[in-house]
Short mmCIF file of C-alpha atoms in Angstrom, two decimals:
data_model
loop_
_atom_site.label_atom_id
_atom_site.label_comp_id
_atom_site.label_asym_id
_atom_site.label_seq_id
_atom_site.Cartn_x
_atom_site.Cartn_y
_atom_site.Cartn_z
CA SER A 1 53.53 -183.33 -49.77
CA ILE A 2 52.38 -181.79 -46.62
CA GLY A 3 48.91 -180.47 -46.50
CA VAL A 4 48.56 -176.95 -44.99
CA THR A 5 45.36 -176.75 -42.63
CA PRO A 6 43.16 -173.99 -43.14
CA ALA A 7 44.21 -172.04 -39.82
CA ALA A 8 48.01 -171.85 -41.04
CA LEU A 9 46.89 -170.25 -44.31
CA GLU A 10 44.35 -167.41 -42.14
CA TYR A 11 47.88 -167.08 -40.18
CA CYS A 12 49.94 -166.66 -43.22
CA ASP A 13 46.83 -163.84 -44.86
CA GLU A 14 47.41 -162.11 -41.31
CA GLU A 15 51.05 -162.55 -41.32
CA LEU A 16 51.15 -161.16 -44.77
CA ALA A 17 48.74 -158.75 -44.25
CA SER A 18 49.97 -157.28 -41.41
CA LEU A 19 53.83 -156.72 -43.28
CA GLN A 20 52.18 -155.10 -46.18
CA ALA A 21 50.83 -152.51 -43.57
CA ARG A 22 53.93 -152.33 -41.50
CA TRP A 23 55.46 -151.48 -45.60
CA ARG A 24 53.12 -149.16 -46.29
CA GLU A 25 53.39 -146.82 -43.33
CA SER A 26 57.35 -147.30 -43.49
CA MET A 27 56.97 -146.38 -46.84
CA LYS A 28 54.82 -143.13 -45.89
CA THR A 29 57.29 -142.52 -43.56
CA VAL A 30 59.96 -141.78 -45.67
CA ILE A 31 57.91 -140.48 -48.61
CA ALA A 32 56.89 -137.93 -46.03
CA SER A 33 60.30 -137.21 -44.97
CA LYS A 34 61.63 -136.76 -48.30
CA GLN A 35 58.85 -134.20 -49.35
CA GLY A 36 59.03 -132.00 -46.23
CA LYS A 37 62.78 -131.79 -47.47
CA LEU A 38 61.61 -131.01 -50.83
CA LYS A 39 59.81 -128.66 -49.92
CA MET A 40 62.34 -125.96 -47.98
CA TYR A 41 64.52 -126.55 -50.80
CA LEU A 42 61.32 -124.98 -52.73
CA GLU A 43 60.95 -122.23 -50.18
CA LYS A 44 64.59 -121.46 -50.48
CA LEU A 45 63.99 -121.08 -53.70
CA ASN A 46 60.80 -118.68 -52.83
CA MET A 47 58.90 -120.37 -55.13
CA PRO A 48 54.98 -119.69 -54.45
CA GLU A 49 52.87 -123.28 -53.41
CA GLN A 50 51.32 -122.61 -56.70
CA GLN A 51 53.73 -123.08 -58.90
CA GLN A 52 55.42 -126.10 -56.57
CA GLY A 53 52.40 -127.65 -57.93
CA GLN A 54 53.05 -127.51 -61.39
CA GLN A 55 56.91 -127.50 -61.33
CA TYR A 56 56.68 -130.44 -58.45
CA PRO A 57 54.10 -132.48 -58.17
CA SER A 58 55.05 -135.10 -56.36
CA VAL A 59 55.59 -132.63 -53.16
CA PHE A 60 51.54 -132.36 -52.20
CA SER A 61 50.95 -136.13 -53.34
CA ASP A 62 49.32 -138.49 -50.60
CA ASP A 63 49.72 -141.42 -52.97
CA TYR A 64 52.08 -143.76 -51.33
CA SER A 65 53.28 -146.18 -53.18
CA GLU A 66 57.07 -146.57 -55.33
CA ASP A 67 56.14 -145.04 -57.69
CA LEU A 68 55.68 -141.34 -55.88
CA LEU A 69 59.12 -141.65 -54.10
CA ALA A 70 60.78 -142.37 -57.29
CA ASN A 71 59.35 -139.01 -58.33
CA VAL A 72 59.99 -137.36 -54.71
CA GLU A 73 63.77 -138.71 -55.19
CA ARG A 74 63.90 -136.98 -58.90
CA ASP A 75 62.06 -133.61 -57.91
CA LEU A 76 64.16 -133.29 -54.62
CA GLU A 77 67.48 -134.04 -56.49
CA THR A 78 66.04 -131.15 -59.33
CA ALA A 79 65.26 -128.50 -57.01
CA VAL A 80 68.43 -129.16 -55.01
CA GLU A 81 70.48 -128.73 -58.04
CA MET A 82 68.62 -125.51 -59.09
CA TYR A 83 69.12 -124.36 -55.82
CA LYS A 84 72.69 -124.69 -55.95
CA THR A 85 72.79 -122.40 -58.97
CA MET A 86 70.68 -120.05 -57.56
CA ARG A 87 72.41 -119.27 -54.26
CA PRO A 88 74.58 -116.56 -55.06
CA ILE A 89 71.61 -115.11 -56.46
CA LEU A 90 69.05 -115.53 -54.02
CA SER A 91 72.34 -114.16 -51.03
CA LEU A 92 72.46 -110.84 -53.42
CA ILE A 93 68.41 -110.46 -53.54
CA ARG A 94 68.49 -110.54 -49.35
CA ARG A 95 71.37 -107.96 -49.79
CA ARG A 96 69.34 -105.66 -51.71
CA LYS A 97 66.27 -106.23 -49.80
CA ALA A 98 68.42 -105.14 -47.12
CA CYS A 99 69.52 -101.97 -48.93
CA LEU A 100 66.11 -100.87 -49.72
CA LYS A 101 64.74 -101.42 -46.32
CA ALA A 102 67.64 -99.34 -44.93
CA LYS A 103 66.29 -96.72 -47.36
CA ALA A 104 63.17 -96.67 -46.83
CA GLU A 105 64.18 -96.20 -43.74
CA LEU A 106 66.40 -93.28 -43.98
CA GLU A 107 64.36 -91.74 -46.01
CA THR A 108 61.20 -91.69 -43.04
CA SER A 109 63.96 -90.62 -40.97
CA GLU A 110 65.47 -87.85 -43.02
CA GLN A 111 61.41 -86.41 -42.73
CA ASP A 112 61.32 -85.61 -39.02
CA SER A 113 63.36 -82.33 -38.55
CA SER A 114 63.34 -82.96 -34.82
CA ARG A 115 65.84 -86.01 -35.49
CA LEU A 116 68.53 -82.62 -35.16
CA LEU A 117 67.56 -81.85 -31.88
CA THR A 118 70.52 -83.06 -29.88
CA HIS A 119 68.76 -82.22 -26.56
CA GLU A 120 66.17 -84.57 -27.72
CA ARG A 121 66.49 -88.45 -26.48
CA GLY A 122 67.88 -90.46 -28.10
CA ALA A 123 69.04 -88.56 -30.67
CA HIS A 124 72.67 -89.43 -31.00
CA ASP A 125 71.46 -93.35 -31.77
CA ARG A 126 68.95 -92.13 -34.22
CA LEU A 127 71.94 -90.27 -35.85
CA ARG A 128 73.97 -92.79 -35.48
CA ARG A 129 71.95 -95.65 -37.31
CA GLU A 130 71.21 -93.12 -40.37
CA GLU A 131 74.88 -92.58 -41.11
CA LEU A 132 74.87 -96.76 -40.89
CA GLN A 133 71.74 -96.62 -43.30
CA ARG A 134 73.49 -93.92 -45.66
CA LYS A 135 76.36 -96.57 -45.91
CA GLN A 136 74.05 -99.34 -46.85
CA VAL A 137 72.25 -97.61 -49.05
CA ALA A 138 75.33 -96.37 -50.43
CA HIS A 139 75.70 -100.24 -51.87
CA LEU A 140 72.70 -100.38 -53.27
CA SER A 141 73.96 -99.11 -56.93
CA THR A 142 76.32 -101.80 -56.60
CA VAL A 143 74.57 -104.97 -55.43
CA GLN A 144 71.98 -104.43 -58.46
CA GLU A 145 74.77 -104.57 -60.99
CA GLU A 146 76.17 -107.54 -59.85
CA LEU A 147 72.32 -109.04 -59.46
CA LYS A 148 71.53 -107.85 -62.78
CA GLY A 149 75.29 -109.47 -64.55
CA ARG A 150 74.36 -112.64 -62.35
CA ILE A 151 70.89 -113.16 -63.56
CA THR A 152 71.61 -112.69 -67.33
CA GLU A 153 74.35 -114.84 -67.03
CA TRP A 154 72.34 -117.68 -65.22
CA GLU A 155 69.54 -117.34 -67.71
CA SER A 156 71.48 -117.83 -70.33
CA GLU A 157 73.41 -121.15 -68.96
CA GLN A 158 69.58 -122.60 -67.74
CA ASN A 159 67.97 -121.49 -71.29
CA GLN A 160 65.22 -120.38 -68.81
CA VAL A 161 63.91 -117.24 -67.05
CA PHE A 162 65.08 -116.61 -63.52
CA MET A 163 62.03 -116.42 -60.98
CA TYR A 164 61.37 -115.25 -57.43
CA ASP A 165 58.92 -115.00 -55.87
CA GLY A 166 56.39 -115.84 -58.97
CA GLN A 167 58.12 -113.54 -60.91
CA PRO A 168 60.62 -112.78 -63.60
CA TYR A 169 62.89 -111.07 -61.07
CA LEU A 170 65.29 -109.63 -63.41
CA ILE A 171 62.39 -107.63 -65.40
CA THR A 172 60.72 -106.67 -61.81
CA MET A 173 64.08 -105.05 -60.62
CA LEU A 174 65.12 -102.92 -63.59
CA GLN A 175 61.34 -101.87 -63.89
CA ASP A 176 61.80 -100.52 -60.25
CA MET A 177 65.34 -99.18 -60.95
CA ASP A 178 63.63 -97.12 -63.74
CA GLU A 179 60.75 -95.98 -61.68
CA GLU A 180 63.47 -94.62 -59.34
CA THR A 181 65.34 -92.31 -61.73
CA ARG A 182 62.16 -91.16 -63.10
CA ARG A 183 61.80 -90.39 -58.97
CA LYS A 184 65.16 -89.30 -58.33
CA ARG A 185 64.73 -86.64 -61.88
CA ASP A 186 61.70 -85.06 -61.11
CA GLU A 187 62.55 -84.62 -57.51
CA LYS A 188 65.31 -82.53 -59.01
CA GLU A 189 63.48 -80.64 -61.59
CA ARG A 190 60.99 -80.25 -59.00
CA LYS A 191 63.92 -78.26 -56.38
CA ALA A 192 65.48 -76.43 -59.69
CA LYS A 193 62.25 -74.87 -60.21
CA ASP A 194 61.69 -73.81 -56.53
CA LYS A 195 65.15 -72.33 -56.13
CA VAL A 196 64.10 -70.06 -59.51
CA ARG A 197 60.76 -69.45 -57.60
CA ARG A 198 62.20 -68.20 -54.46
CA PRO A 199 64.31 -64.80 -55.83
CA GLN A 200 61.45 -64.34 -57.99
CA ASP A 201 59.14 -64.24 -54.79
CA ARG A 202 61.20 -62.35 -53.00
CA GLU A 203 61.26 -59.46 -55.72
CA ALA A 204 57.50 -59.57 -55.68
CA GLY A 205 57.36 -59.24 -51.91
CA LYS A 206 59.72 -56.28 -51.56
CA THR A 207 57.54 -54.81 -55.25
CA GLY A 208 54.27 -55.46 -53.35
CA SER A 209 56.06 -54.05 -50.17
CA ALA A 210 57.28 -51.02 -51.61
CA SER A 211 53.72 -50.69 -53.17
CA GLN A 212 52.33 -50.27 -50.41
CA GLY A 213 54.69 -47.83 -48.67
CA ALA A 214 54.05 -45.75 -51.41
CA GLY A 215 50.81 -46.02 -51.58
CA ARG A 216 50.12 -45.47 -47.29
CA GLN A 217 52.36 -42.28 -47.67
CA GLY A 218 50.33 -40.45 -50.47
CA ARG A 219 47.88 -41.15 -48.44
CA THR A 220 48.98 -39.43 -45.66
CA LYS A 221 50.01 -36.38 -48.05
CA VAL A 222 46.43 -36.10 -48.89
CA SER A 223 44.81 -36.38 -45.54
CA GLN A 224 47.22 -33.45 -44.47
CA SER A 225 46.48 -31.67 -47.51
CA SER A 226 42.64 -31.66 -46.09
CA GLY A 227 43.67 -30.57 -42.96
CA ILE A 228 45.51 -27.21 -44.41
CA SER A 229 42.50 -26.54 -46.60
CA ALA A 230 40.62 -26.80 -44.00
CA THR A 231 41.79 -24.86 -41.82
CA HIS A 232 42.01 -21.91 -44.13
CA THR A 233 38.86 -21.95 -44.97
CA GLN A 234 37.65 -21.69 -41.18
CA THR A 235 40.25 -18.40 -40.93
CA PRO A 236 38.40 -15.26 -40.75
#
């Protein structure tokens, strides 16, 4: 047999340590890259970080090993497939957000009566923008109904609740819709009461004015009568 000197063994140990260090560094780079991609998909799913850590613990792990690499690859595959199934719904959610934003901006703008003054600078641009916002808001009901159907179907197929920003989106949306319905009903009732109250207020105003006029005429006649009586009394 060929003998191996201590120097040769030491050199082999050093080379082995160097290879292991490069392997660990390479493994760290590969895992970090896949973790970044996994993180990107989880953010596309609008999943809060706390929920990410609970459902996909590999995304934040720094135990760079073959086991972690396998877990990250598995979680990444799951997240990509989940995103594919949710993508049409996420697109509708973005459309609903845009409609709600336009609705809020339109309501704020309509409260400013000066916007109707055509001589104001930018008045025409504002009115044109409001018209575009009204058209966008007009689609809100259709978008919400489509969302309701899509999410219900998705939840049935996936056997889980559709979560968005850590909340069950369908339940939250339906609550918002119910609240908007109540707000519109209350506003309609308030306007109806105001419409009834205005004629009554005008009649009350006329009656009050007539009473005040009669009172003034009465006082004038009394004053005139008193003056005549005083004149008669002074005549010799």
